[in-house]
Amino acid sequence: MERRSVLNTNIFMSLLLAGTLFLACKEKSIDRGEVSNIQQPNIIYILADDLGYAEIGAYGQEKIETPNIDALAKEGMLFTQHYTSAPVCAPARYMLMTGKHAGHAYIRSNTEWGERGDVWNYIAMAKDSTLEGQGPMPANTVTLAHRLKRAGYATGMVGKWGLGAPHTPSIPNKMGFDFFYGYNCQRQAHTYYPLHLYKNTNRVHLANDTIAPNTPFPEGADPSDIASYADFTLTDYAPDLMFKELTQFVDGNKETPFFLYWASPIPHVALQAPQHWVDYYVKKFGEEEPYLSGGENRYFSHKNPHAAYAAMVSYLDENIGKLVQQLKDEGIYENTLIVFTSDNGPSYAGGADPEHFDSAKPFDGRYGRGKGFLYEGGIRIPMIAIWPGKIKAGSRSDHISAHYDMVATLAEVAGYEKPQDTDGISMLPTLLDEGEQEPHEFLYWEFPSYGGQIALRMGDWKVVRRNLLNSDAPTLELYDLKRDPTETKNVADAHPEVLKKAAEIFDRERESPELENFKIPLVQNGLLTEK
């Protein structure tokens, strides 16, 4: 860093994070009667896993085919400036469920709760369920599912939980969901052919062999021979089983308002997809260099990694199309609000190739800029909302929003009381194109992993601080997203007034995390230590 930048950094440190980063959005509540005469609709929230901003056709994807999701964009509203609450799985899901941003969140990163024992040992977890799951939320946590259940909704979740562990109060059925089917533990979700899934609180054992995640490519096997990959494609494909349960939940609750949280594990690696879709893309893409697991290459091997990744996305798209058709066949599509989005930006691991697919276009989705990082490629995500007769077909919105807006938004959709402590703002005026949409003063991110990071967006300004776990290497970056949306020109030196405003917000808004492993030493005790 140049000397001038260091001096400005020090000025900013004493102003800015002379406090600590926290966001408490004050919002004006909107009377549902003022915006529309709304009856309780069904609500389906589809959360893809590691799906980049541009990995579907409606957002510019050119290699992967997603006709059913693209059709939803034509029938609803596409958001161009929607954000995840966090750049990895667990905290993003926590903030979605609680309406909290990272400055107030109990869970701020993935927490694998390793003090229990050998939690990364797949076989040990299979034998001992007390090793499964992530660090739990407090038992008194009130989730989006709790609120909707109290408002009269049947509540169901299918997919990946990642917010607690068996034998704790922090499992879906104790966190507001009437029904759950899927992975309790996000480590178990590193294979799509697990030994078991959960149905409510009980394990459902599957007809799969014990092939642990990260099993290396067989020694001496021929990478060009498809038979060499046989261990990585087993019998019971978890997404098939989950989709079956999902459709049964919809059918069983069609006579009452329901909330379905479909937390699909796709397209998070490992690369495992239905063979007919893989074959389709092999024909389209041609042969390619295999991805071979072992050493630094994690997850599972695949002979055609690009084809497999595209196959996973198209498989998810196919099932979304089937779900929409079911809603139409059941006569409930017209009274269903569907939200499709992702938990964070694209992955760089396990054979995923964000550069090949231009997964975060126009942003950079590679390591350092995609998943795990607070640049646009890691946190700006697709979001499409469909509500026939309510949301204008083929509409687009530049409204700046985040996962943690859903608690406030669905309060006005479903009719429950919006909590006073939510950091979100209702997007209902934007969705319905009625009433006045309140903007965010700012969006806030704090992520104690991948080196320690914080970020703040204020209008078109974006402040990013990285390397905060290293007192000798913190960075200070400021970007004008209107002129520089891909964050290539750091203009921190030229705008001390913007940095001062950011400092005041950080100082005002952040609460110190309750868990020790989420603390960032440089921003503890209301002071960012100077270099």
XYZ file of C-alpha atoms in Angstrom:
531
model
C 0.000 0.000 0.000
C 1.299 3.502 -0.837
C 2.147 5.882 2.023
C -0.784 8.158 1.208
C -3.144 5.204 1.426
C -1.678 4.194 4.779
C -2.289 7.691 6.185
C -5.853 7.698 4.940
C -6.310 4.208 6.337
C -5.239 5.425 9.768
C -7.621 8.392 9.606
C -10.401 6.030 8.622
C -9.527 3.577 11.371
C -9.904 6.213 14.049
C -13.198 7.404 12.601
C -14.667 4.235 11.209
C -14.470 1.093 12.958
C -13.515 3.205 15.954
C -16.627 1.497 16.546
C -17.854 -1.716 15.429
C -19.878 -2.750 12.467
C -23.561 -3.219 13.146
C -26.701 -2.511 11.203
C -30.072 -1.672 12.612
C -32.366 -0.554 9.848
C -35.243 1.603 11.014
C -38.176 1.072 8.760
C -41.604 2.498 8.255
C -44.238 -0.190 8.499
C -46.621 -0.389 5.563
C -50.302 -1.050 6.125
C -51.239 -4.055 4.001
C -54.586 -2.442 3.365
C -52.885 0.576 1.824
C -50.961 -1.391 -0.787
C -53.436 -4.055 -1.792
C -56.261 -6.255 -0.645
C -54.087 -9.294 0.043
C -55.302 -12.731 1.021
C -52.782 -15.140 2.482
C -50.961 -16.776 -0.433
C -48.898 -19.921 -0.344
C -45.203 -19.022 -0.111
C -42.419 -21.045 -1.698
C -38.856 -19.864 -1.097
C -36.302 -21.681 -3.257
C -32.713 -21.249 -2.115
C -30.089 -22.684 -4.468
C -26.646 -23.414 -3.005
C -23.600 -21.602 -4.456
C -25.499 -20.542 -7.586
C -23.734 -17.545 -9.097
C -25.404 -14.315 -10.210
C -25.163 -15.306 -13.886
C -25.620 -19.076 -13.810
C -29.168 -18.958 -15.164
C -30.243 -17.760 -18.580
C -32.353 -14.858 -17.300
C -29.171 -13.309 -15.887
C -27.035 -13.901 -18.977
C -25.791 -17.496 -18.718
C -24.827 -18.770 -22.170
C -23.736 -22.378 -21.561
C -26.158 -23.797 -18.989
C -29.816 -24.154 -19.964
C -32.459 -23.076 -17.431
C -35.729 -22.667 -19.368
C -38.038 -23.127 -16.382
C -36.344 -20.548 -14.169
C -36.155 -18.209 -17.170
C -39.909 -18.674 -17.634
C -40.447 -17.572 -14.035
C -38.479 -14.409 -14.772
C -40.816 -13.724 -17.691
C -43.835 -14.265 -15.450
C -42.530 -12.242 -12.500
C -39.948 -9.703 -11.335
C -36.169 -10.024 -11.729
C -34.024 -8.207 -9.169
C -30.675 -6.852 -10.325
C -29.326 -5.727 -6.923
C -30.273 -8.449 -4.472
C -27.675 -9.665 -1.980
C -26.978 -12.554 0.297
C -26.529 -11.755 3.975
C -23.231 -13.670 4.074
C -20.845 -15.232 1.551
C -21.140 -18.833 2.849
C -23.886 -21.276 3.815
C -24.773 -21.218 7.522
C -24.699 -17.479 8.283
C -26.627 -16.672 5.107
C -29.355 -19.112 6.175
C -29.403 -17.822 9.728
C -29.866 -14.223 8.613
C -32.575 -15.213 6.144
C -34.451 -17.041 8.898
C -34.077 -14.289 11.531
C -34.086 -11.024 9.586
C -30.746 -10.052 11.133
C -27.720 -8.692 9.350
C -24.216 -9.799 10.252
C -23.648 -7.056 12.815
C -26.477 -8.440 14.930
C -26.342 -12.110 14.004
C -25.601 -14.898 16.450
C -24.153 -17.021 13.612
C -21.652 -15.096 11.452
C -19.727 -17.905 9.757
C -19.841 -21.665 9.325
C -19.269 -23.238 12.711
C -18.658 -26.971 12.727
C -18.665 -27.359 16.511
C -15.456 -29.346 16.504
C -15.107 -29.581 20.270
C -17.573 -32.490 20.184
C -15.018 -34.762 18.551
C -14.020 -35.874 15.066
C -16.880 -34.092 13.306
C -15.245 -34.246 9.859
C -15.031 -38.036 9.983
C -17.885 -39.216 7.752
C -17.893 -42.768 9.092
C -17.762 -41.584 12.692
C -20.737 -39.308 12.038
C -22.649 -42.190 10.511
C -22.130 -44.195 13.695
C -22.700 -41.338 16.133
C -25.394 -38.741 15.406
C -24.050 -36.454 18.143
C -21.195 -35.603 15.747
C -23.568 -34.354 13.049
C -24.699 -30.829 12.425
C -23.382 -27.343 12.938
C -23.207 -25.103 15.981
C -26.790 -24.538 17.180
C -28.821 -21.371 17.385
C -30.038 -20.391 20.869
C -33.204 -22.253 21.847
C -35.190 -18.997 22.063
C -34.433 -17.989 18.459
C -37.566 -16.926 16.578
C -37.396 -17.849 12.908
C -39.357 -16.934 9.824
C -41.004 -20.357 10.073
C -42.183 -19.621 13.633
C -43.787 -16.391 12.473
C -45.554 -17.957 9.515
C -46.748 -20.891 11.599
C -48.319 -18.483 14.091
C -49.977 -16.715 11.159
C -51.757 -19.944 10.238
C -49.351 -21.456 7.727
C -48.368 -25.089 7.422
C -44.573 -24.929 7.373
C -42.274 -27.340 5.579
C -38.590 -27.475 4.773
C -36.822 -29.730 2.298
C -33.084 -29.623 1.640
C -30.049 -28.545 3.663
C -30.430 -27.136 7.185
C -26.934 -26.353 8.535
C -28.165 -24.379 11.564
C -27.943 -26.869 14.388
C -27.495 -30.510 15.200
C -29.520 -33.555 16.184
C -30.324 -33.717 19.903
C -30.315 -29.909 20.212
C -33.224 -27.439 20.193
C -31.820 -26.045 16.929
C -33.332 -28.444 14.400
C -36.031 -27.575 11.850
C -38.899 -29.228 13.755
C -38.047 -27.189 16.856
C -37.451 -24.005 14.870
C -40.916 -23.547 13.442
C -41.180 -26.214 10.761
C -43.987 -28.755 10.878
C -42.145 -30.961 8.410
C -38.511 -31.477 7.475
C -36.776 -33.800 5.035
C -33.148 -33.553 4.035
C -29.656 -33.003 5.387
C -29.393 -31.813 8.955
C -25.628 -31.374 8.557
C -23.983 -29.415 5.766
C -20.869 -31.612 5.942
C -23.050 -34.625 5.112
C -24.277 -32.645 2.096
C -20.807 -32.910 0.562
C -22.107 -36.074 -1.058
C -25.399 -36.433 -2.925
C -25.364 -40.159 -2.129
C -25.302 -40.060 1.682
C -25.862 -42.957 4.027
C -28.925 -41.248 5.473
C -31.139 -38.191 5.421
C -33.548 -36.968 8.089
C -37.332 -37.074 7.998
C -38.389 -34.779 10.787
C -36.237 -35.933 13.747
C -35.423 -39.446 12.532
C -32.718 -40.797 10.265
C -33.876 -42.367 7.021
C -31.212 -44.856 5.918
C -30.498 -44.987 2.194
C -29.294 -47.743 -0.117
C -25.856 -46.196 -0.619
C -22.378 -47.524 0.080
C -20.008 -45.765 2.459
C -18.097 -43.483 0.111
C -16.865 -40.608 2.247
C -16.573 -37.087 0.830
C -13.074 -36.355 -0.484
C -12.436 -39.991 -1.391
C -9.538 -39.786 -3.868
C -9.583 -41.085 -7.391
C -8.670 -44.790 -7.314
C -4.926 -45.299 -7.474
C -3.830 -46.681 -10.830
C -7.263 -46.258 -12.424
C -7.617 -44.913 -15.957
C -9.068 -41.346 -15.927
C -10.394 -41.848 -19.459
C -12.461 -44.902 -18.451
C -15.939 -44.060 -17.128
C -15.828 -47.223 -15.000
C -13.086 -45.634 -12.882
C -15.688 -43.217 -11.479
C -18.266 -45.821 -10.472
C -17.837 -45.283 -6.723
C -19.021 -41.696 -7.035
C -22.451 -42.538 -8.471
C -24.473 -44.775 -6.160
C -28.147 -45.726 -5.751
C -30.271 -43.185 -3.849
C -29.728 -39.674 -5.178
C -30.681 -37.323 -2.362
C -32.163 -34.550 -4.555
C -34.569 -37.078 -6.114
C -35.752 -38.177 -2.678
C -36.079 -34.629 -1.436
C -38.078 -33.529 -4.458
C -40.512 -36.406 -3.954
C -41.082 -35.336 -0.334
C -41.459 -31.734 -1.428
C -44.227 -32.541 -3.888
C -46.017 -34.617 -1.255
C -45.879 -31.705 1.191
C -47.452 -29.403 -1.393
C -50.163 -31.933 -2.222
C -50.914 -32.590 1.428
C -51.275 -28.913 2.309
C -53.022 -27.485 -0.754
C -56.198 -26.741 1.194
C -54.463 -24.378 3.620
C -51.849 -21.637 3.237
C -48.396 -23.212 3.341
C -44.803 -22.058 3.500
C -42.278 -24.270 1.750
C -38.582 -23.543 2.237
C -36.778 -25.516 -0.468
C -33.112 -25.226 0.506
C -31.704 -27.175 -2.411
C -28.094 -28.359 -1.980
C -27.577 -27.893 -5.752
C -25.225 -26.847 -7.326
C -22.825 -27.027 -4.355
C -20.112 -29.569 -5.158
C -19.487 -32.555 -5.180
C -20.096 -32.953 -8.914
C -22.851 -35.568 -8.926
C -25.764 -35.344 -11.346
C -28.299 -37.591 -13.104
C -26.517 -39.352 -15.950
C -28.998 -38.318 -18.637
C -28.241 -34.677 -17.929
C -24.497 -35.332 -17.879
C -24.773 -37.116 -21.234
C -26.740 -34.174 -22.623
C -23.953 -31.739 -21.765
C -21.136 -34.057 -22.833
C -22.781 -34.063 -26.255
C -23.107 -30.282 -26.128
C -19.657 -29.446 -24.707
C -17.577 -32.354 -25.988
C -14.943 -34.232 -24.024
C -12.909 -32.336 -21.442
C -10.144 -32.708 -18.889
C -11.308 -34.842 -15.917
C -11.423 -33.504 -12.383
C -9.525 -35.959 -10.151
C -9.970 -35.800 -6.384
C -7.029 -36.304 -4.064
C -4.399 -34.082 -2.493
C -5.602 -30.479 -2.692
C -8.490 -31.464 -4.973
C -11.456 -32.006 -2.673
C -14.892 -33.615 -2.999
C -15.245 -36.273 -5.752
C -13.721 -36.974 -9.143
C -15.671 -36.570 -12.360
C -14.748 -37.455 -15.926
C -16.640 -34.456 -17.342
C -16.703 -31.737 -14.685
C -18.179 -28.936 -16.809
C -20.912 -31.234 -18.074
C -21.628 -32.429 -14.540
C -21.897 -28.907 -13.134
C -24.214 -27.772 -15.911
C -26.212 -30.979 -15.431
C -26.788 -30.171 -11.764
C -28.143 -26.714 -12.548
C -30.378 -28.001 -15.340
C -31.642 -30.798 -13.097
C -32.660 -28.219 -10.486
C -34.306 -26.167 -13.225
C -36.193 -29.245 -14.441
C -37.584 -29.889 -10.960
C -38.621 -26.264 -10.553
C -40.578 -26.677 -13.762
C -42.234 -29.804 -12.367
C -43.150 -27.991 -9.146
C -44.718 -25.104 -11.050
C -46.724 -27.563 -13.131
C -47.914 -29.293 -9.956
C -49.090 -25.955 -8.558
C -51.021 -25.338 -11.767
C -52.492 -28.837 -11.779
C -53.564 -28.441 -8.148
C -55.187 -25.094 -8.974
C -53.043 -23.134 -6.501
C -50.428 -21.513 -8.739
C -52.395 -18.255 -8.959
C -52.346 -17.933 -5.183
C -48.670 -18.745 -4.652
C -45.756 -16.382 -4.153
C -42.533 -18.015 -5.372
C -39.109 -16.553 -4.628
C -36.061 -18.061 -6.312
C -32.570 -17.063 -5.210
C -29.174 -18.365 -3.983
C -27.332 -18.443 -0.675
C -24.115 -16.845 -1.975
C -21.873 -16.505 -5.004
C -20.304 -19.336 -7.008
C -17.824 -21.820 -5.590
C -14.254 -22.282 -6.768
C -13.788 -25.769 -5.262
C -14.396 -29.390 -6.127
C -14.317 -29.032 -9.894
C -16.651 -26.028 -10.103
C -15.256 -23.590 -12.656
C -16.753 -20.092 -12.317
C -14.321 -18.714 -14.876
C -15.449 -21.186 -17.558
C -19.143 -20.447 -17.017
C -18.604 -16.734 -16.257
C -20.721 -17.590 -13.245
C -20.897 -14.135 -11.645
C -20.943 -12.031 -14.830
C -20.336 -9.104 -14.961
C -18.573 -9.657 -11.649
C -15.603 -11.894 -10.897
C -16.594 -15.249 -9.390
C -13.121 -16.747 -8.978
C -11.445 -17.452 -5.629
C -10.836 -14.168 -3.841
C -13.839 -12.557 -5.497
C -16.584 -15.221 -5.408
C -17.900 -17.418 -2.600
C -16.338 -16.583 0.760
C -15.579 -12.965 -0.118
C -17.490 -9.711 0.204
C -16.938 -8.466 -3.315
C -19.947 -8.402 -5.624
C -19.130 -11.808 -7.102
C -19.437 -13.389 -3.664
C -22.568 -11.641 -2.402
C -24.698 -10.354 -5.296
C -27.128 -13.093 -6.193
C -30.045 -13.736 -8.527
C -33.554 -13.243 -7.207
C -36.810 -13.735 -9.076
C -40.248 -13.267 -7.490
C -43.477 -14.560 -9.056
C -47.011 -13.968 -7.812
C -49.559 -14.227 -10.623
C -51.931 -11.281 -10.767
C -49.944 -9.374 -8.135
C -46.389 -9.045 -9.490
C -46.191 -7.620 -12.997
C -44.969 -10.169 -15.524
C -41.620 -9.438 -17.136
C -40.753 -6.669 -14.687
C -37.289 -5.798 -13.346
C -36.196 -3.956 -10.246
C -32.955 -2.223 -9.284
C -34.125 -1.970 -5.665
C -31.203 -2.767 -3.349
C -32.237 -5.616 -1.061
C -30.916 -8.551 0.950
C -31.908 -11.928 2.370
C -32.688 -10.347 5.709
C -35.511 -8.332 4.111
C -37.685 -11.447 3.851
C -38.907 -11.416 7.473
C -40.262 -7.875 7.022
C -41.585 -8.557 3.519
C -43.459 -11.717 4.417
C -44.942 -10.022 7.493
C -46.946 -7.879 5.111
C -47.676 -10.742 2.740
C -48.813 -13.225 5.395
C -50.145 -10.852 8.025
C -47.912 -11.492 11.042
C -46.529 -8.634 13.112
C -43.215 -7.378 11.829
C -40.596 -7.683 14.594
C -39.198 -4.399 15.824
C -35.631 -5.695 15.880
C -35.426 -6.842 12.258
C -32.752 -5.243 10.099
C -34.821 -5.756 6.976
C -37.186 -3.559 5.007
C -40.320 -4.843 3.320
C -40.020 -5.139 -0.456
C -43.783 -5.446 -0.898
C -44.213 -1.978 -2.467
C -41.629 -2.944 -5.085
C -43.157 -6.362 -5.672
C -46.659 -4.985 -6.137
C -45.623 -1.651 -7.661
C -47.877 0.033 -5.111
C -47.057 2.485 -2.371
C -43.700 4.067 -1.571
C -40.673 1.791 -1.309
C -38.383 2.666 1.559
C -34.708 2.327 0.575
C -31.961 0.923 2.738
C -29.685 3.502 4.274
C -27.040 0.818 3.951
C -26.438 -2.924 3.748
C -23.977 -4.518 6.140
C -21.712 -7.564 6.059
C -19.259 -8.943 8.598
C -17.483 -12.222 7.979
C -14.827 -13.509 10.402
C -13.471 -16.131 7.968
C -11.340 -16.069 4.819
C -9.008 -13.618 6.524
C -11.652 -11.542 8.309
C -13.786 -9.115 6.306
C -16.357 -6.372 6.670
C -18.282 -4.451 4.020
C -20.901 -1.750 3.808
C -22.965 -0.553 0.870
C -24.416 2.974 1.060
C -26.246 3.823 -2.134
C -23.687 3.371 -4.881
C -20.736 3.420 -2.463
C -19.204 0.167 -1.249
C -16.600 -0.014 1.536
C -14.630 -3.270 1.812
C -12.103 -4.164 4.502
C -10.130 -7.398 4.269
C -7.333 -9.241 6.094
C -8.669 -8.136 9.452
C -7.297 -11.226 11.182
C -3.800 -9.986 10.374
C -2.896 -6.771 12.172
C -0.101 -6.135 9.657
C -2.205 -6.420 6.512
C -5.715 -4.920 6.779
C -6.952 -3.253 3.628
C -9.260 -0.289 3.095
C -11.159 -0.153 -0.172
C -13.894 2.107 -1.496
C -15.715 1.565 -4.772
C -18.274 3.607 -6.689
C -20.525 0.825 -7.971
C -22.326 3.138 -10.370
C -19.132 3.937 -12.276
C -17.183 0.819 -11.332
C -19.588 -2.081 -10.714
C -16.838 -4.706 -10.914
C -14.789 -3.053 -8.138
C -11.551 -2.507 -10.008
C -10.671 1.058 -8.920
C -10.144 1.747 -5.230
C -11.039 5.414 -4.626
C -10.653 5.470 -0.844
C -8.026 8.252 -1.001
C -10.345 10.600 -2.861
C -13.454 10.428 -0.678
C -12.777 10.966 3.047
C -16.364 12.193 3.501
C -17.722 8.806 2.404
C -15.342 7.008 4.742
C -16.404 9.276 7.583
C -20.051 8.430 6.995
C -19.178 4.735 6.893
C -17.253 5.115 10.149
C -20.264 6.665 11.845
C -22.536 3.858 10.671
C -20.075 1.171 11.750
C -19.642 2.826 15.134
C -23.388 3.110 15.627
C -24.521 -0.226 14.383
C -22.339 -3.205 15.280
C -22.742 -5.553 18.220
C -19.877 -7.746 19.346
C -20.555 -11.416 18.508
C -21.523 -13.686 21.364
C -19.369 -16.575 20.148
C -15.630 -16.234 20.563
C -14.771 -17.802 17.208
C -16.713 -15.067 15.371
C -14.763 -12.213 16.915
C -12.426 -10.172 14.755
C -9.693 -8.814 17.052
C -9.157 -5.634 15.037
C -12.768 -4.547 15.527
C -13.385 -5.644 19.110
C -14.158 -3.267 21.952
C -15.282 -0.501 19.646
C -11.857 0.111 18.169
C -10.101 -1.055 15.042
C -6.476 -1.296 16.137
C -4.170 0.746 13.966
C -1.164 -0.806 12.295
